[in-house]
Amino acid sequence: MGIAVLTMKASVIEMFLVLLVTGIHSNKEMTKKIKRPKFTVPQINCDVRAGKIINPEFIVKCPAGCQDPRYHVYGTDVYASYSSVCGAAVHSGVLDNSGGKILVRKVAGQSGYKGSYSNGVQSLSLPRWRESFVVSEGKPQKGVTYPISLTYSSSKSPAAKAGETTKAYQSPSAPGTTAQPVPLMQVLGTTAVEGTHTTLPKPPPSAGSTTSSLRPQPVGQRSQELDFWSTTTYTNSQNTPTNPGIQGQDSGAAFQKPGGEPELWKPGSVLLDAGFVPKTELSTQSLEPVSQGDPSCKVDLSFLIDGSASIGKRRFRIQKQFLADVAQALDIGPAGPLMGVVQYGDNPVTQFNLKTHMNSRDLKTAIEKITQRGGLSNVGRAISFVTQNFFSKSNGNRGSAPNVAVVMVDGWPTDKVEEASRFARESGINIFFITMEGASENEKQYVLEPNFANKAVCRTNGFYSFSVQNWFSLHKTVQPLVKRICDTDRLACSKTCLNSADIGFIIDGSSSVGTGNFRTVLQFVANLSKEFEISDTDTRIGAVQYTYEQRLEFGFDVYSTKPDVLNAIKRVGYWSGGTSTGAAINYALEQLFKKSKPNKRKLMILITDGRSYDDVRIPAMVARHEGVITYAIGVAWAAQDELEVIATHPARDHAFFVDEFDNLYKVVPKVIQNICTEFNSQPRN
Ligand SMILES: *[C@@H]1O[C@H](CO)[C@@H](O)[C@H](O)[C@H]1NC(C)=O
C-alpha cells in the first residue's frame, strides 16, 4: 500500500517534470510519441532562417527549389544564422535544387562572413552576426538524438504555419543522448518555471499555472501568496486611496516639484503584482534552473529611472516595482534580453550594467536595493550619458542585439532632451519614453520643451512613447512595453534607407563626356541626393571627380543641409581628361569612405561613360572588403562587363546602363528602390 502510494507520487512528480519540459504537450501526445521510436525528419520551407530554430543540432528535409536568390545566404562554409537553412545547404553543395535531408549544426557567431558564388547561389557578406551554422549530409551521427520537431523562436505567430511551429520536444525514449542540454534549459526557463518555483514537488499544475506561450505569465495572474515583497513591505496601506496625480501637488517651483508628498497607497492595486522572490526562498535559488532568457527577444536594454526629489518615495517604489515586473515579463538571460539600470537626478549614475545581473530574479533583488538619489530631473543629460557610456562592450553590450533605452519621466524633464535623444538614436539606440503624470494645462508654462516626448523618439506615431495618467496605473504598461521592446523587427526605426548612409559619388569627368553631358550627370547626382534625408546625423553626401587624376569635390562632413549639398553639386566644374576608374575607386575609399561613420551604410555611386584605362577588379574587391556597397552606372560607351565587376553582387541590382545621357533620369528611381530594398532586407543590430 505504502509502496503503491510512493510509486504513484513518483509518477505524478515525473509527469509534472515532463509537463514542465514540454510546456503544452498533453499526456496523450506524450504516450503516443514514447511508443513511436522511429525517427521522423521535420520539414521546413526554403525561407526558414537558421536563427528562427532554437535546436542546436537537427536534421531537416528541404523542399525542391531552394536555389533561388530570394533565399538570402550570408557567408561561405560557415553561415550566419540569418541565412536560409536550405539556401545555405545548396550553396555549400550538400543539397541540390531538388531538395532532401540535411544535418544542421549551430556554431558560434563570427566577426565576419565572406560572400561567394557557389553551386548556383550567390551568398552575401556580413560584418558580424551572433550565431552561425554549418550544414552537412543528412545522416544521423551515432549516439545523437535529433529532434523530431523543431523549436521556433518566433513569438509573433506561434501557430501560423502548420508543421512549422511545433514546440520543443526532446525524445524521451533515449534520455541523456541529446546533443546539448541547452534547449532543455531554455525550455525550462521560458515555459513553466518561474522564479517562485521551489524544489518542493507540487501537484500537477492546473491550467492556470502552465502557460502555453513561451513568455512568462502576464503580471496579475500570479497568486498573492507568492508576493512576499508586496505583502510585507507594503502593508501600510491604510492611507486614503485618493488619486495622487491631480491634486495640485506638482505645482510650485518651475523645474522642481515638491517632494515628500503624503505616502499614498491604494490597497490591492499595483503592488499585489510584485514579483519579488520571498527572502525565505532565496536560499533554494541554486537548486532551481536559471533561465537562459527569452531567445525571441534578444535586446540590450537600459532603463533610465527618475530619481529626482519631486517624485517622492512612494512613486519611486512603484517605479522600481515596474522595473521588476518588466524584467520578469521580459525573461532576462544571456540568450535573451539583458537589462541594466541608470538612475538620474542632477546627474546620472549606472546602478548596474547589462552583465551585472543576467536573470530576472537577480535583477529584481538588485532593483529592490536601489535607493533614490534626489535632485533635478535632467533627462537629456542622462540620455547623453547612456549614449556615451552605457552601451560599451565592457558594460556587456553584445553588439548583436538591438540597443534599447527606456526613459521614465515623472512630470517633465528639467533640461532639454531633443538633441541628446537625436544623438542617441543616431548611434543606433532605440528610445522609448514613458511619461507619468505629464504637465497639466496650467503647468505647461514650466515645461522647457513642450512635446518633449515626441521630440525624443524617432516617430510620432506613439509606438515609442507612453503617457501614463497616474503612477498607480503604471503596471498596465508592463505588457505593452514588453511587447514593443521585443518587436525587434520594428526597432531600428531611427535608421531608414534614406537617413542612414554616407553616399559617395564618383563622377567621370573625362573628355568623352562633354560639357553638356557633364551637366546632365550633375543633375543626376542632384536628383539622387534629393531623395535622401540629409544632415550631419542623417545621410551625408560626398563627391569625387576623376579623369586620369582624381580630386575630392567635397567630403561627407562639409555640407549638412540638402540645399547646401545641391548647391555644391551644381558648382562642380568639368575637368576633362582620361578615364582611370580603378584609381578613382581607390581614391574614394581613401579620401571619402575612410571618414565614414561606423554606424553608416557606405554607398558608392559611380558614373562613367567609357571603359577604364586601368584595372577595376582589385579596387572593386577592396571596396567590397571595406563594406562599401557599390552602384555602377554606365552611359553610352561604358562597358557592361566592367560595370558588373565594379558593382556589388548581384550585378542586376547594382549595375545600370543607359545608352545616352538623356536617359540617365530613368535610373534614379531604380537606384533609390534598390538602396531601400537592400536596406530593408539586411539584418540589423
Ligand atoms: C532631374 O530631375 C528633374 C526634375 O524632376 C528632371 O527634369 C530631370 O530630367 C532629371 N534629370 C536627371 C538626369 O535625372
JSON list of N, CA, C and O in Angstrom, two decimals, residues 260-278:
[
{"chain": "A", "resi": 260, "resn": "GLY", "atom": "N", "xyz": [8.20, 64.70, -1.06]},
{"chain": "A", "resi": 260, "resn": "GLY", "atom": "CA", "xyz": [7.67, 64.41, 0.26]},
{"chain": "A", "resi": 260, "resn": "GLY", "atom": "C", "xyz": [6.17, 64.55, 0.40]},
{"chain": "A", "resi": 260, "resn": "GLY", "atom": "O", "xyz": [5.67, 64.88, 1.46]},
{"chain": "A", "resi": 261, "resn": "GLU", "atom": "N", "xyz": [5.45, 64.32, -0.66]},
{"chain": "A", "resi": 261, "resn": "GLU", "atom": "CA", "xyz": [4.00, 64.35, -0.54]},
{"chain": "A", "resi": 261, "resn": "GLU", "atom": "C", "xyz": [3.56, 63.16, 0.30]},
{"chain": "A", "resi": 261, "resn": "GLU", "atom": "O", "xyz": [4.31, 62.21, 0.48]},
{"chain": "A", "resi": 262, "resn": "PRO", "atom": "N", "xyz": [2.36, 63.21, 0.82]},
{"chain": "A", "resi": 262, "resn": "PRO", "atom": "CA", "xyz": [1.90, 62.10, 1.65]},
{"chain": "A", "resi": 262, "resn": "PRO", "atom": "C", "xyz": [2.04, 60.77, 0.91]},
{"chain": "A", "resi": 262, "resn": "PRO", "atom": "O", "xyz": [1.83, 60.70, -0.30]},
{"chain": "A", "resi": 263, "resn": "GLU", "atom": "N", "xyz": [2.43, 59.79, 1.63]},
{"chain": "A", "resi": 263, "resn": "GLU", "atom": "CA", "xyz": [2.62, 58.49, 1.02]},
{"chain": "A", "resi": 263, "resn": "GLU", "atom": "C", "xyz": [1.27, 57.85, 0.73]},
{"chain": "A", "resi": 263, "resn": "GLU", "atom": "O", "xyz": [0.60, 57.37, 1.63]},
{"chain": "A", "resi": 264, "resn": "LEU", "atom": "N", "xyz": [0.91, 57.90, -0.50]},
{"chain": "A", "resi": 264, "resn": "LEU", "atom": "CA", "xyz": [-0.40, 57.41, -0.87]},
{"chain": "A", "resi": 264, "resn": "LEU", "atom": "C", "xyz": [-0.31, 55.99, -1.38]},
{"chain": "A", "resi": 264, "resn": "LEU", "atom": "O", "xyz": [0.60, 55.64, -2.09]},
{"chain": "A", "resi": 265, "resn": "TRP", "atom": "N", "xyz": [-1.24, 55.25, -1.02]},
{"chain": "A", "resi": 265, "resn": "TRP", "atom": "CA", "xyz": [-1.21, 53.88, -1.49]},
{"chain": "A", "resi": 265, "resn": "TRP", "atom": "C", "xyz": [-2.61, 53.33, -1.59]},
{"chain": "A", "resi": 265, "resn": "TRP", "atom": "O", "xyz": [-3.42, 53.42, -0.69]},
{"chain": "A", "resi": 266, "resn": "LYS", "atom": "N", "xyz": [-2.88, 52.79, -2.74]},
{"chain": "A", "resi": 266, "resn": "LYS", "atom": "CA", "xyz": [-4.18, 52.19, -2.98]},
{"chain": "A", "resi": 266, "resn": "LYS", "atom": "C", "xyz": [-4.06, 50.70, -2.69]},
{"chain": "A", "resi": 266, "resn": "LYS", "atom": "O", "xyz": [-3.34, 50.00, -3.41]},
{"chain": "A", "resi": 267, "resn": "PRO", "atom": "N", "xyz": [-4.72, 50.23, -1.71]},
{"chain": "A", "resi": 267, "resn": "PRO", "atom": "CA", "xyz": [-4.56, 48.81, -1.40]},
{"chain": "A", "resi": 267, "resn": "PRO", "atom": "C", "xyz": [-5.00, 47.95, -2.59]},
{"chain": "A", "resi": 267, "resn": "PRO", "atom": "O", "xyz": [-5.99, 48.24, -3.23]},
{"chain": "A", "resi": 268, "resn": "GLY", "atom": "N", "xyz": [-4.22, 46.96, -2.83]},
{"chain": "A", "resi": 268, "resn": "GLY", "atom": "CA", "xyz": [-4.64, 45.97, -3.81]},
{"chain": "A", "resi": 268, "resn": "GLY", "atom": "C", "xyz": [-4.48, 46.39, -5.26]},
{"chain": "A", "resi": 268, "resn": "GLY", "atom": "O", "xyz": [-4.87, 45.66, -6.15]},
{"chain": "A", "resi": 269, "resn": "SER", "atom": "N", "xyz": [-3.90, 47.54, -5.53]},
{"chain": "A", "resi": 269, "resn": "SER", "atom": "CA", "xyz": [-3.84, 47.90, -6.94]},
{"chain": "A", "resi": 269, "resn": "SER", "atom": "C", "xyz": [-2.57, 47.40, -7.62]},
{"chain": "A", "resi": 269, "resn": "SER", "atom": "O", "xyz": [-2.61, 46.42, -8.33]},
{"chain": "A", "resi": 270, "resn": "VAL", "atom": "N", "xyz": [-1.46, 48.06, -7.36]},
{"chain": "A", "resi": 270, "resn": "VAL", "atom": "CA", "xyz": [-0.29, 47.70, -8.15]},
{"chain": "A", "resi": 270, "resn": "VAL", "atom": "C", "xyz": [0.53, 46.60, -7.51]},
{"chain": "A", "resi": 270, "resn": "VAL", "atom": "O", "xyz": [0.87, 45.62, -8.13]},
{"chain": "A", "resi": 271, "resn": "LEU", "atom": "N", "xyz": [0.82, 46.78, -6.26]},
{"chain": "A", "resi": 271, "resn": "LEU", "atom": "CA", "xyz": [1.91, 46.02, -5.71]},
{"chain": "A", "resi": 271, "resn": "LEU", "atom": "C", "xyz": [1.56, 44.59, -5.32]},
{"chain": "A", "resi": 271, "resn": "LEU", "atom": "O", "xyz": [2.43, 43.82, -4.99]},
{"chain": "A", "resi": 272, "resn": "LEU", "atom": "N", "xyz": [0.31, 44.25, -5.45]},
{"chain": "A", "resi": 272, "resn": "LEU", "atom": "CA", "xyz": [-0.01, 42.85, -5.26]},
{"chain": "A", "resi": 272, "resn": "LEU", "atom": "C", "xyz": [0.59, 42.03, -6.37]},
{"chain": "A", "resi": 272, "resn": "LEU", "atom": "O", "xyz": [0.74, 40.83, -6.27]},
{"chain": "A", "resi": 273, "resn": "ASP", "atom": "N", "xyz": [0.96, 42.72, -7.44]},
{"chain": "A", "resi": 273, "resn": "ASP", "atom": "CA", "xyz": [1.58, 42.01, -8.54]},
{"chain": "A", "resi": 273, "resn": "ASP", "atom": "C", "xyz": [3.08, 41.88, -8.38]},
{"chain": "A", "resi": 273, "resn": "ASP", "atom": "O", "xyz": [3.78, 41.46, -9.27]},
{"chain": "A", "resi": 274, "resn": "ALA", "atom": "N", "xyz": [3.57, 42.29, -7.25]},
{"chain": "A", "resi": 274, "resn": "ALA", "atom": "CA", "xyz": [5.01, 42.30, -7.06]},
{"chain": "A", "resi": 274, "resn": "ALA", "atom": "C", "xyz": [5.59, 40.94, -7.36]},
{"chain": "A", "resi": 274, "resn": "ALA", "atom": "O", "xyz": [5.05, 39.93, -6.98]},
{"chain": "A", "resi": 275, "resn": "GLY", "atom": "N", "xyz": [6.71, 40.94, -8.04]},
{"chain": "A", "resi": 275, "resn": "GLY", "atom": "CA", "xyz": [7.27, 39.66, -8.43]},
{"chain": "A", "resi": 275, "resn": "GLY", "atom": "C", "xyz": [8.49, 39.29, -7.61]},
{"chain": "A", "resi": 275, "resn": "GLY", "atom": "O", "xyz": [9.25, 38.43, -7.99]},
{"chain": "A", "resi": 276, "resn": "PHE", "atom": "N", "xyz": [8.71, 39.95, -6.50]},
{"chain": "A", "resi": 276, "resn": "PHE", "atom": "CA", "xyz": [9.93, 39.66, -5.76]},
{"chain": "A", "resi": 276, "resn": "PHE", "atom": "C", "xyz": [9.90, 38.30, -5.10]},
{"chain": "A", "resi": 276, "resn": "PHE", "atom": "O", "xyz": [8.88, 37.83, -4.62]},
{"chain": "A", "resi": 277, "resn": "VAL", "atom": "N", "xyz": [11.04, 37.71, -5.11]},
{"chain": "A", "resi": 277, "resn": "VAL", "atom": "CA", "xyz": [11.15, 36.38, -4.52]},
{"chain": "A", "resi": 277, "resn": "VAL", "atom": "C", "xyz": [11.16, 36.54, -3.01]},
{"chain": "A", "resi": 277, "resn": "VAL", "atom": "O", "xyz": [11.91, 37.34, -2.48]},
{"chain": "A", "resi": 278, "resn": "PRO", "atom": "N", "xyz": [10.34, 35.81, -2.35]},
{"chain": "A", "resi": 278, "resn": "PRO", "atom": "CA", "xyz": [10.36, 35.87, -0.90]},
{"chain": "A", "resi": 278, "resn": "PRO", "atom": "C", "xyz": [11.74, 35.54, -0.38]},
{"chain": "A", "resi": 278, "resn": "PRO", "atom": "O", "xyz": [12.41, 34.63, -0.90]}
]
